[in-house]
Amino acid sequence: MIKDSLNKIKDKAMEEIKNVSNFDLLEKIQKKYLGRKEGELTKILKNLKNLSLEEKKIIGKLANEVKLRIESEAKKKIQELKIKAEALEENFDITLPGEKIEIGHLHPLTQFTRKITDVFVSMGFEIVDGPEAETEEYNFDLLNIPKEHPSRDLWDTFYIKSGNSPESPELDLGSGDSEQNSKNKLLLRTHTSPVQLRAMEKRKPPVRLIMPGRVFRHEATDAGHETTFHQLEGLVIGENIKMTDLIGTLQYFVKTIFGESAKIRVRPNFFPFTEPSIEVDMTCLICCGKGCGFCGGDGWIETLGAGMVHPAVLKNMKIDPNKYSGFAFGMGVDRLMMLYYGVNDIRLSYSGDLRFIKQF
Ligand code: DAH
């Protein structure tokens, strides 16, 4: 009988504590059951005097268990109410789902540059870096592009005002201070070719080098042109290096990146630093060579310039042209990246627009 009432008290108390939503009510509930004078449990215990010793023991033990159980449930509830109160104070709803943390990734251009450099590294090429603020001497003179030679016009150049340090260049949008010696005259490199010369100051043939990097041209921008873009330069020097080595290397590169169906086509061209010079096209992968708007209808895409390193340039590298020969190439990384990922406007690549970058 008493056992039953004790169990009932326990169940009722537990239920009430579970549903309580503030400290005041909780306190009242605690008092109602455990209060020293009027608590329901206390009342029962007061009636124990009429029971036998044996019964007193059993009921006493049970009553104590019920008391402990109620107390621990109330403690748990206090903890819970405290957390809720704190959250409310900070105006923070703990039931809201957490904010998703966005994880960034490499820019498509960086991803693609790594892909293509990997192909060359697998062929034994070494990756070399060079300065973006370059001297006129390295960007032009040592590459066999003399000062007054019309071929210099191939590269629309951003000159850096004299007296500026390469770390904080200020642009001179004229043709540069003509009085200044080309050794000191700074510009933003118009191509990665000067890195060939810098690399060979610290190396001896045979070498296989690739030189990826950012280049700058003072040009109007459109869907296919930016004033800042990326090139990947290649240089191989050794004994008996031939044009067929160049073509084989490029064919292997294009097929590895773009698949077996990608072919290359070679046309004669002119560059001051190579002789003979070639222009290399690859199959347009948008139309598979049939001709479309992207390739201008002829099924081929201009991919890179290349050639056998000019003897004058070899001499500038302190290399004996009678003993050694070499090939070089320079490709526009942006154009290939666009073809690879199907991007139709180079300006998107430099816009910093996350909607574009997130696609890759
Ligand atoms: N530097 C050239 C340019 O920017 C590209 C180029 C052509 C690089 C032929 C080379 C080369 O190394 O052999 O247009």
Coordinates of C-alpha atoms and ligand atoms in Angstrom, one line a residue:
M1 CA 0.0 0.0 0.0
I2 CA 2.6 2.5 1.1
K3 CA 4.9 1.1 -1.5
D4 CA 2.3 1.9 -4.2
S5 CA 1.9 5.5 -3.0
L6 CA 5.7 5.9 -3.0
N7 CA 6.0 4.7 -6.5
K8 CA 3.1 6.9 -7.6
I9 CA 4.8 10.0 -5.9
K10 CA 8.0 9.2 -7.8
D11 CA 6.3 8.9 -11.2
K12 CA 4.3 12.0 -10.7
A13 CA 7.3 14.0 -9.5
M14 CA 9.4 12.8 -12.5
E15 CA 6.7 13.7 -14.9
E16 CA 6.2 17.2 -13.5
I17 CA 10.0 17.9 -13.4
K18 CA 10.3 16.8 -17.0
N19 CA 7.7 19.2 -18.1
V20 CA 8.7 22.2 -16.1
S21 CA 10.1 25.2 -18.0
N22 CA 11.3 27.6 -15.3
F23 CA 13.2 27.7 -12.1
D24 CA 10.3 29.0 -9.9
L25 CA 8.1 26.1 -10.9
L26 CA 10.8 23.7 -10.4
E27 CA 11.4 24.9 -6.9
K28 CA 7.7 24.6 -6.1
I29 CA 7.7 21.0 -7.4
Q30 CA 10.7 20.2 -5.2
K31 CA 9.0 21.7 -2.2
K32 CA 5.7 19.9 -3.0
Y33 CA 7.4 16.5 -2.8
L34 CA 10.4 16.9 -0.7
G35 CA 9.5 19.8 1.5
R36 CA 10.4 19.2 5.2
K37 CA 6.9 20.0 6.6
E38 CA 4.4 19.5 3.9
G39 CA 6.3 17.5 1.3
E40 CA 4.3 14.4 0.1
L41 CA 7.2 12.2 0.8
T42 CA 7.8 13.6 4.2
K43 CA 4.1 13.0 5.1
I44 CA 4.5 9.3 4.2
L45 CA 7.6 9.0 6.2
K46 CA 5.9 10.5 9.2
N47 CA 3.3 7.7 9.1
L48 CA 5.9 5.0 9.4
K49 CA 5.6 4.9 13.1
N50 CA 2.6 2.5 13.0
L51 CA 4.6 -0.1 11.0
S52 CA 6.6 -3.0 12.2
L53 CA 10.4 -2.7 12.4
E54 CA 10.8 -5.0 9.4
E55 CA 8.3 -2.9 7.3
K56 CA 9.9 0.3 8.4
K57 CA 13.3 -0.9 7.1
I58 CA 11.9 -1.8 3.6
I59 CA 9.7 1.3 3.2
G60 CA 12.4 3.5 4.6
K61 CA 14.9 2.3 2.0
L62 CA 12.4 2.7 -0.8
A63 CA 11.5 6.2 0.4
N64 CA 15.1 7.1 0.4
E65 CA 15.6 5.9 -3.2
V66 CA 12.6 7.9 -4.3
K67 CA 13.9 11.0 -2.7
L68 CA 17.4 10.6 -4.3
R69 CA 15.8 9.9 -7.7
I70 CA 13.6 13.1 -7.5
E71 CA 16.6 15.1 -6.3
S72 CA 18.8 13.9 -9.2
E73 CA 16.1 14.6 -11.8
A74 CA 15.7 18.1 -10.4
K75 CA 19.5 18.7 -10.6
K76 CA 19.5 17.6 -14.3
K77 CA 16.6 19.9 -15.0
I78 CA 18.4 22.9 -13.3
Q79 CA 21.4 22.3 -15.6
E80 CA 19.2 22.2 -18.7
L81 CA 17.3 25.4 -17.7
K82 CA 20.6 27.1 -17.1
I83 CA 21.9 26.4 -20.6
K84 CA 18.7 27.6 -22.1
A85 CA 18.8 30.8 -20.0
E86 CA 22.3 31.6 -21.1
A87 CA 21.5 31.0 -24.7
L88 CA 18.5 33.3 -24.4
E89 CA 20.7 36.0 -22.9
E90 CA 23.0 35.9 -25.9
N91 CA 20.0 35.9 -28.2
F92 CA 21.1 32.6 -29.5
D93 CA 18.7 29.9 -30.5
I94 CA 20.4 26.6 -29.8
T95 CA 17.9 24.7 -31.8
L96 CA 18.9 26.4 -35.1
P97 CA 21.1 24.3 -37.4
G98 CA 24.7 25.5 -37.4
E99 CA 26.1 27.7 -40.2
K100 CA 27.8 25.7 -43.0
I101 CA 31.5 26.5 -43.3
E102 CA 32.5 26.9 -46.9
I103 CA 35.6 25.1 -47.8
G104 CA 37.7 26.9 -50.5
H105 CA 39.7 25.3 -53.3
L106 CA 42.4 26.2 -55.8
H107 CA 41.6 28.6 -58.6
P108 CA 40.9 26.7 -61.9
L109 CA 44.0 28.3 -63.4
T110 CA 46.2 27.0 -60.6
Q111 CA 44.6 23.5 -60.8
F112 CA 45.2 23.5 -64.5
T113 CA 48.8 24.8 -64.3
R114 CA 49.5 22.0 -61.8
K115 CA 48.0 19.4 -64.2
I116 CA 50.2 20.6 -67.1
T117 CA 53.4 21.0 -65.1
D118 CA 52.9 17.4 -63.9
V119 CA 53.0 16.1 -67.4
F120 CA 56.3 17.8 -68.0
V121 CA 57.7 16.8 -64.7
S122 CA 56.9 13.2 -65.6
M123 CA 59.1 13.7 -68.7
G124 CA 62.0 14.8 -66.4
F125 CA 61.5 18.6 -66.6
E126 CA 62.5 20.9 -63.7
I127 CA 60.2 23.8 -62.7
V128 CA 61.9 27.2 -62.6
D129 CA 60.6 30.6 -61.4
G130 CA 61.6 34.1 -62.5
P131 CA 60.7 37.8 -61.6
E132 CA 57.5 39.4 -62.9
A133 CA 59.2 42.9 -62.8
E134 CA 61.9 42.3 -65.3
T135 CA 64.6 44.4 -67.0
E136 CA 64.4 45.4 -70.6
E137 CA 67.7 43.6 -71.1
Y138 CA 66.3 40.2 -70.2
N139 CA 62.8 40.7 -71.5
F140 CA 64.1 41.8 -75.0
D141 CA 67.9 42.4 -75.6
L142 CA 69.2 39.0 -74.5
L143 CA 66.4 37.3 -76.4
N144 CA 67.8 38.8 -79.6
I145 CA 65.1 41.5 -79.9
P146 CA 67.2 44.7 -80.5
K147 CA 65.9 48.1 -79.4
E148 CA 64.8 49.6 -82.7
H149 CA 63.8 46.2 -84.2
P150 CA 60.1 46.2 -85.3
S151 CA 59.6 42.7 -83.7
R152 CA 59.6 44.5 -80.3
D153 CA 56.2 45.8 -81.3
L154 CA 54.9 42.2 -80.9
W155 CA 54.8 42.8 -77.2
D156 CA 52.9 45.8 -75.9
T157 CA 54.8 46.6 -72.8
F158 CA 54.0 48.1 -69.4
Y159 CA 57.2 50.0 -68.4
I160 CA 57.9 50.8 -64.8
K161 CA 58.7 54.4 -64.0
S162 CA 62.4 54.9 -63.4
G163 CA 63.5 55.1 -59.7
N164 CA 60.8 52.7 -58.6
S165 CA 61.7 49.5 -56.9
P166 CA 60.4 46.2 -58.4
E167 CA 58.5 45.6 -55.1
S168 CA 56.3 48.7 -55.6
P169 CA 56.3 49.4 -59.3
E170 CA 54.5 52.4 -60.8
L171 CA 53.6 52.1 -64.4
D172 CA 54.9 54.4 -67.1
L173 CA 52.3 54.0 -69.9
G174 CA 54.6 55.6 -72.5
S175 CA 57.3 53.6 -74.3
G176 CA 59.7 54.0 -71.4
D177 CA 62.5 56.3 -70.7
S178 CA 64.6 55.9 -73.8
E179 CA 67.7 57.4 -72.2
Q180 CA 67.9 54.7 -69.6
N181 CA 70.2 51.8 -69.9
S182 CA 68.2 48.6 -70.6
K183 CA 70.0 46.9 -67.7
N184 CA 68.2 49.1 -65.2
K185 CA 65.0 49.8 -67.1
L186 CA 62.2 47.9 -65.5
L187 CA 59.0 46.6 -67.1
L188 CA 56.4 44.0 -66.3
R189 CA 57.6 41.0 -68.2
T190 CA 55.6 40.5 -71.4
H191 CA 56.4 36.8 -71.7
T192 CA 58.1 34.0 -69.6
S193 CA 60.9 33.8 -72.1
P194 CA 63.4 35.9 -70.0
V195 CA 63.3 33.1 -67.4
Q196 CA 65.2 30.9 -69.9
L197 CA 68.2 33.3 -69.6
R198 CA 68.0 33.6 -65.9
A199 CA 67.7 29.8 -65.4
M200 CA 70.8 29.2 -67.6
E201 CA 72.9 31.6 -65.5
K202 CA 72.9 28.9 -62.8
R203 CA 72.8 25.7 -64.9
K204 CA 74.8 23.9 -67.6
P205 CA 73.4 21.8 -70.4
P206 CA 71.8 19.3 -70.7
V207 CA 68.7 20.8 -69.2
R208 CA 64.9 20.3 -69.4
L209 CA 63.1 23.3 -67.9
I210 CA 59.6 24.6 -67.6
M211 CA 58.8 28.1 -66.4
P212 CA 55.2 28.8 -65.6
G213 CA 54.2 32.4 -64.6
R214 CA 52.2 35.5 -64.9
V215 CA 52.8 37.9 -67.8
F216 CA 51.5 41.4 -68.7
R217 CA 50.6 43.2 -71.9
H218 CA 49.4 46.7 -72.4
E219 CA 46.4 45.7 -74.5
A220 CA 42.7 46.2 -74.8
T221 CA 40.7 43.5 -73.1
D222 CA 38.0 41.3 -74.5
A223 CA 36.7 37.8 -74.1
G224 CA 40.0 36.4 -75.4
H225 CA 42.5 38.9 -74.0
E226 CA 43.5 40.2 -70.6
T227 CA 46.3 42.6 -69.6
T228 CA 47.4 39.9 -67.2
F229 CA 47.6 36.3 -68.2
H230 CA 49.7 33.2 -67.8
Q231 CA 52.3 31.4 -69.9
L232 CA 54.3 28.2 -69.6
E233 CA 57.7 28.4 -71.1
G234 CA 59.8 25.3 -72.0
L235 CA 63.5 25.0 -72.7
V236 CA 65.5 21.9 -73.5
I237 CA 69.2 22.1 -74.3
G238 CA 71.5 19.3 -75.0
E239 CA 73.7 17.7 -77.7
N240 CA 71.9 16.9 -80.8
I241 CA 68.4 18.2 -79.8
K242 CA 66.3 18.4 -82.9
M243 CA 63.0 19.9 -84.2
T244 CA 61.5 16.4 -84.1
D245 CA 62.2 16.2 -80.3
L246 CA 60.2 19.4 -79.9
I247 CA 57.3 18.2 -82.0
G248 CA 57.2 14.8 -80.2
T249 CA 57.3 16.4 -76.8
L250 CA 54.4 18.8 -77.6
Q251 CA 52.4 16.0 -79.3
Y252 CA 52.8 13.9 -76.1
F253 CA 51.8 16.8 -73.9
V254 CA 48.7 17.6 -75.9
K255 CA 47.5 14.0 -76.0
T256 CA 48.1 13.5 -72.3
I257 CA 46.1 16.5 -71.3
F258 CA 43.4 16.5 -74.0
G259 CA 43.2 12.8 -75.0
E260 CA 44.2 10.7 -77.9
S261 CA 41.9 12.5 -80.4
A262 CA 43.8 15.8 -79.9
K263 CA 46.4 16.3 -82.7
I264 CA 48.8 19.1 -83.3
R265 CA 49.6 21.0 -86.5
V266 CA 52.8 22.9 -87.1
R267 CA 53.2 26.1 -89.2
P268 CA 56.2 28.2 -89.9
N269 CA 56.4 31.4 -88.0
F270 CA 58.8 34.1 -86.8
F271 CA 60.2 34.7 -83.3
P272 CA 63.5 36.6 -82.8
F273 CA 64.8 34.1 -80.2
T274 CA 64.2 30.9 -82.3
E275 CA 65.3 29.8 -85.7
P276 CA 63.5 28.1 -87.3
S277 CA 60.3 29.2 -85.4
I278 CA 57.0 27.5 -85.5
E279 CA 53.4 28.1 -84.4
V280 CA 51.7 25.0 -83.1
D281 CA 47.9 24.5 -83.3
M282 CA 45.8 21.7 -81.8
T283 CA 42.5 20.2 -82.8
C284 CA 39.6 22.2 -81.7
L285 CA 37.9 20.0 -79.1
I286 CA 34.6 22.0 -79.2
C287 CA 33.9 20.7 -82.8
C288 CA 36.5 17.9 -83.0
G289 CA 38.2 19.6 -85.9
K290 CA 35.0 20.1 -88.0
G291 CA 35.1 23.9 -87.7
C292 CA 33.0 26.0 -85.3
G293 CA 32.7 29.5 -83.8
F294 CA 35.3 28.9 -81.1
C295 CA 38.0 28.0 -83.6
G296 CA 36.9 30.5 -86.2
G297 CA 35.8 27.7 -88.5
D298 CA 39.0 25.9 -89.4
G299 CA 39.0 23.2 -86.7
W300 CA 42.3 24.2 -85.2
I301 CA 43.3 26.3 -82.2
E302 CA 46.5 28.3 -81.9
T303 CA 48.2 26.9 -78.9
L304 CA 51.8 27.9 -78.7
G305 CA 54.9 29.4 -80.2
A306 CA 58.1 27.4 -80.4
G307 CA 61.3 26.8 -82.2
M308 CA 65.0 25.9 -82.1
V309 CA 66.8 28.3 -79.8
H310 CA 68.6 30.9 -81.9
P311 CA 72.4 30.6 -81.7
A312 CA 72.7 34.3 -80.6
V313 CA 70.5 33.4 -77.6
L314 CA 72.5 30.3 -76.8
K315 CA 75.6 32.6 -76.8
N316 CA 73.9 35.0 -74.4
M317 CA 73.4 32.0 -72.2
K318 CA 77.1 31.3 -72.4
I319 CA 76.4 28.1 -74.3
D320 CA 78.5 27.0 -77.4
P321 CA 76.1 26.7 -80.3
N322 CA 78.5 24.4 -82.1
K323 CA 78.3 21.9 -79.4
Y324 CA 74.7 22.3 -78.1
S325 CA 71.3 22.9 -79.6
G326 CA 68.0 23.3 -78.0
F327 CA 64.3 23.9 -78.4
A328 CA 62.0 26.3 -76.6
F329 CA 58.3 26.9 -76.5
G330 CA 55.8 29.3 -74.9
M331 CA 52.2 28.5 -74.4
G332 CA 49.2 30.6 -73.2
V333 CA 48.0 28.7 -70.2
D334 CA 44.7 30.6 -69.9
R335 CA 43.5 29.7 -73.4
L336 CA 44.2 26.0 -72.8
M337 CA 42.5 26.1 -69.4
M338 CA 39.5 27.7 -71.0
L339 CA 39.4 24.9 -73.6
Y340 CA 39.9 22.2 -71.0
Y341 CA 37.1 23.4 -68.7
G342 CA 34.9 25.0 -71.4
V343 CA 35.2 28.6 -70.2
N344 CA 34.3 31.2 -72.8
D345 CA 35.6 34.4 -71.4
I346 CA 39.1 34.9 -70.0
R347 CA 38.0 37.9 -68.0
L348 CA 35.9 35.6 -65.7
S349 CA 39.1 33.9 -64.6
Y350 CA 40.5 37.1 -63.1
S351 CA 37.2 38.6 -61.9
G352 CA 37.4 37.0 -58.4
D353 CA 33.7 36.1 -58.9
L354 CA 33.0 33.2 -56.6
R355 CA 30.1 32.0 -58.8
F356 CA 32.7 31.3 -61.5
I357 CA 35.4 29.8 -59.2
K358 CA 32.9 27.5 -57.4
Q359 CA 32.2 25.6 -60.6
F360 CA 35.6 23.9 -60.6
Ligands
DAH1 N1 57.5 34.4 -75.9 C1 56.6 34.2 -77.0 C2 55.4 35.1 -76.8 O1 55.1 35.5 -75.7 C3 56.2 32.8 -77.1 C4 57.3 31.9 -77.5 C5 57.5 31.6 -78.8 C6 58.1 31.4 -76.5 C7 58.6 30.8 -79.2 C8 59.2 30.5 -76.9 C9 59.4 30.3 -78.3 O2 60.0 30.0 -76.1 O3 60.4 29.5 -78.7 O4 54.6 35.3 -77.7

